[in-house]
Amino acid sequence: QVQLAESGGGSVQAGDSLRLSCAGSGRTFSSSAMGWFRQAPGKEREFVGAISWGGGIDYADSVKGRFTISRDNAKNTLYLQMSSLEPEDTAAYHCVAGPYISRYAHAYNYWGQGTQVTVSS
């Protein structure tokens, strides 16, 4: 199986930056996609961005231009560089893995436990 472990969350002020990491372990496939979803209390789970093994990327409009997703296949590690953070970015951020890039949660079959990002105005 595949296990995913996020790190790098914290409490910051609006305009600050954070870098999230997701370390994968266990068996995986070279064609697998990895990505990020976020969920705030009382709100639906929201797609953030995803990247394929070969480097194809999709971002949600709400983060495009502010967030950068990348991966190191040799380390089986996913990153999310977040800049110009806003209070609306406050959420638990979950790392996901699956067979292809999708904006829908059901496409991913592995989920991390999440790391909290809190942005104060």
Coordinates of C-alpha atoms in Angstrom, one line a residue:
Q1 CA 0.0 0.0 0.0
V2 CA 0.9 3.7 -0.1
Q3 CA 1.1 5.9 2.9
L4 CA 1.2 9.7 2.7
A5 CA 2.5 12.0 5.5
E6 CA 2.1 15.8 5.3
S7 CA 4.2 18.4 7.1
G8 CA 4.9 22.1 7.0
G9 CA 1.6 23.6 8.2
G10 CA 1.4 26.4 10.7
S11 CA -0.1 29.8 11.7
V12 CA 0.9 32.8 9.6
Q13 CA -0.2 36.3 8.8
A14 CA -1.9 37.3 5.5
G15 CA 0.7 37.8 2.8
D16 CA 3.2 35.3 4.3
S17 CA 4.4 32.1 2.7
L18 CA 4.5 28.4 3.7
R19 CA 5.9 25.3 2.1
L20 CA 4.0 22.0 2.6
S21 CA 5.6 18.6 2.0
C22 CA 4.1 15.2 1.5
A23 CA 6.3 12.1 1.9
G24 CA 5.1 9.0 0.3
S25 CA 6.0 5.4 1.3
G26 CA 5.1 2.0 0.1
R27 CA 4.4 0.7 -3.4
T28 CA 3.5 3.1 -6.1
F29 CA 3.4 3.4 -9.9
S30 CA 5.4 5.8 -12.1
S31 CA 2.2 7.1 -13.8
S32 CA 0.6 8.0 -10.5
A33 CA -0.6 11.6 -9.8
M34 CA -0.2 13.4 -6.6
G35 CA -2.0 16.5 -5.3
W36 CA -3.6 18.5 -2.6
F37 CA -7.1 19.1 -1.3
R38 CA -8.1 21.3 1.5
Q39 CA -11.1 21.5 3.9
A40 CA -12.1 24.2 6.3
P41 CA -14.7 23.7 9.1
G42 CA -18.2 23.7 7.7
K43 CA -17.1 23.8 4.1
E44 CA -16.8 21.2 1.3
R45 CA -13.5 19.6 0.5
E46 CA -11.8 21.7 -2.2
F47 CA -9.3 20.8 -4.9
V48 CA -6.1 22.8 -4.7
G49 CA -3.8 21.3 -7.3
A50 CA -2.3 18.1 -8.7
I51 CA 0.7 16.9 -10.7
S52 CA 1.4 13.8 -12.7
W53 CA 4.5 11.7 -12.5
G54 CA 5.6 13.3 -15.8
G55 CA 5.0 16.9 -14.6
G56 CA 1.6 17.8 -15.9
I57 CA -0.1 20.2 -13.5
D58 CA -3.6 21.5 -12.8
Y59 CA -4.5 24.3 -10.3
A60 CA -7.7 25.5 -8.8
D61 CA -8.5 29.1 -10.0
S62 CA -8.4 30.3 -6.4
V63 CA -4.7 29.5 -5.9
K64 CA -3.4 29.9 -9.5
G65 CA -0.5 32.4 -9.5
R66 CA 0.0 32.1 -5.7
F67 CA 0.7 28.4 -5.2
T68 CA 3.3 26.1 -6.9
I69 CA 3.1 22.4 -6.9
S70 CA 6.1 20.2 -7.6
R71 CA 7.3 16.6 -6.9
D72 CA 10.6 14.8 -6.5
N73 CA 10.0 11.4 -8.0
A74 CA 13.3 10.0 -6.7
K75 CA 12.3 10.9 -3.1
N76 CA 8.6 10.2 -3.7
T77 CA 7.9 13.6 -2.2
L78 CA 5.3 16.2 -3.1
Y79 CA 5.5 19.9 -2.3
L80 CA 3.2 22.9 -2.2
Q81 CA 4.8 26.3 -2.1
M82 CA 2.2 28.8 -1.0
S83 CA 2.7 32.6 -1.2
S84 CA 0.5 35.6 -0.7
L85 CA -1.6 33.6 1.8
E86 CA -5.0 34.8 2.6
P87 CA -7.4 34.1 5.4
E88 CA -9.5 32.1 2.9
D89 CA -6.6 29.7 2.6
T90 CA -7.1 28.6 6.2
A91 CA -7.9 24.8 6.1
A92 CA -6.6 21.4 6.7
Y93 CA -4.4 20.4 3.7
H94 CA -4.5 16.8 2.6
C95 CA -2.0 15.1 0.3
V96 CA -3.5 12.6 -2.2
A97 CA -2.3 10.1 -4.7
G98 CA -4.1 8.3 -7.5
P99 CA -3.8 7.0 -11.0
Y100 CA -4.5 10.3 -12.9
I101 CA -5.0 14.0 -12.3
S102 CA -8.5 15.0 -11.4
R103 CA -10.3 17.9 -9.6
Y104 CA -12.6 15.3 -7.9
A105 CA -11.7 13.7 -4.7
H106 CA -13.1 10.2 -5.7
A107 CA -10.3 9.9 -8.3
Y108 CA -7.7 9.5 -5.6
N109 CA -7.3 6.3 -3.6
Y110 CA -4.7 7.4 -1.0
W111 CA -5.1 10.2 1.5
G112 CA -2.8 11.7 4.1
Q113 CA -4.1 12.7 7.5
G114 CA -3.6 16.5 6.8
T115 CA -1.6 19.4 8.0
Q116 CA -3.3 22.6 9.3
V117 CA -2.7 26.0 7.7
T118 CA -4.1 29.0 9.5
V119 CA -3.9 32.5 8.0
S120 CA -4.7 35.6 10.1
S121 CA -5.6 39.0 8.7

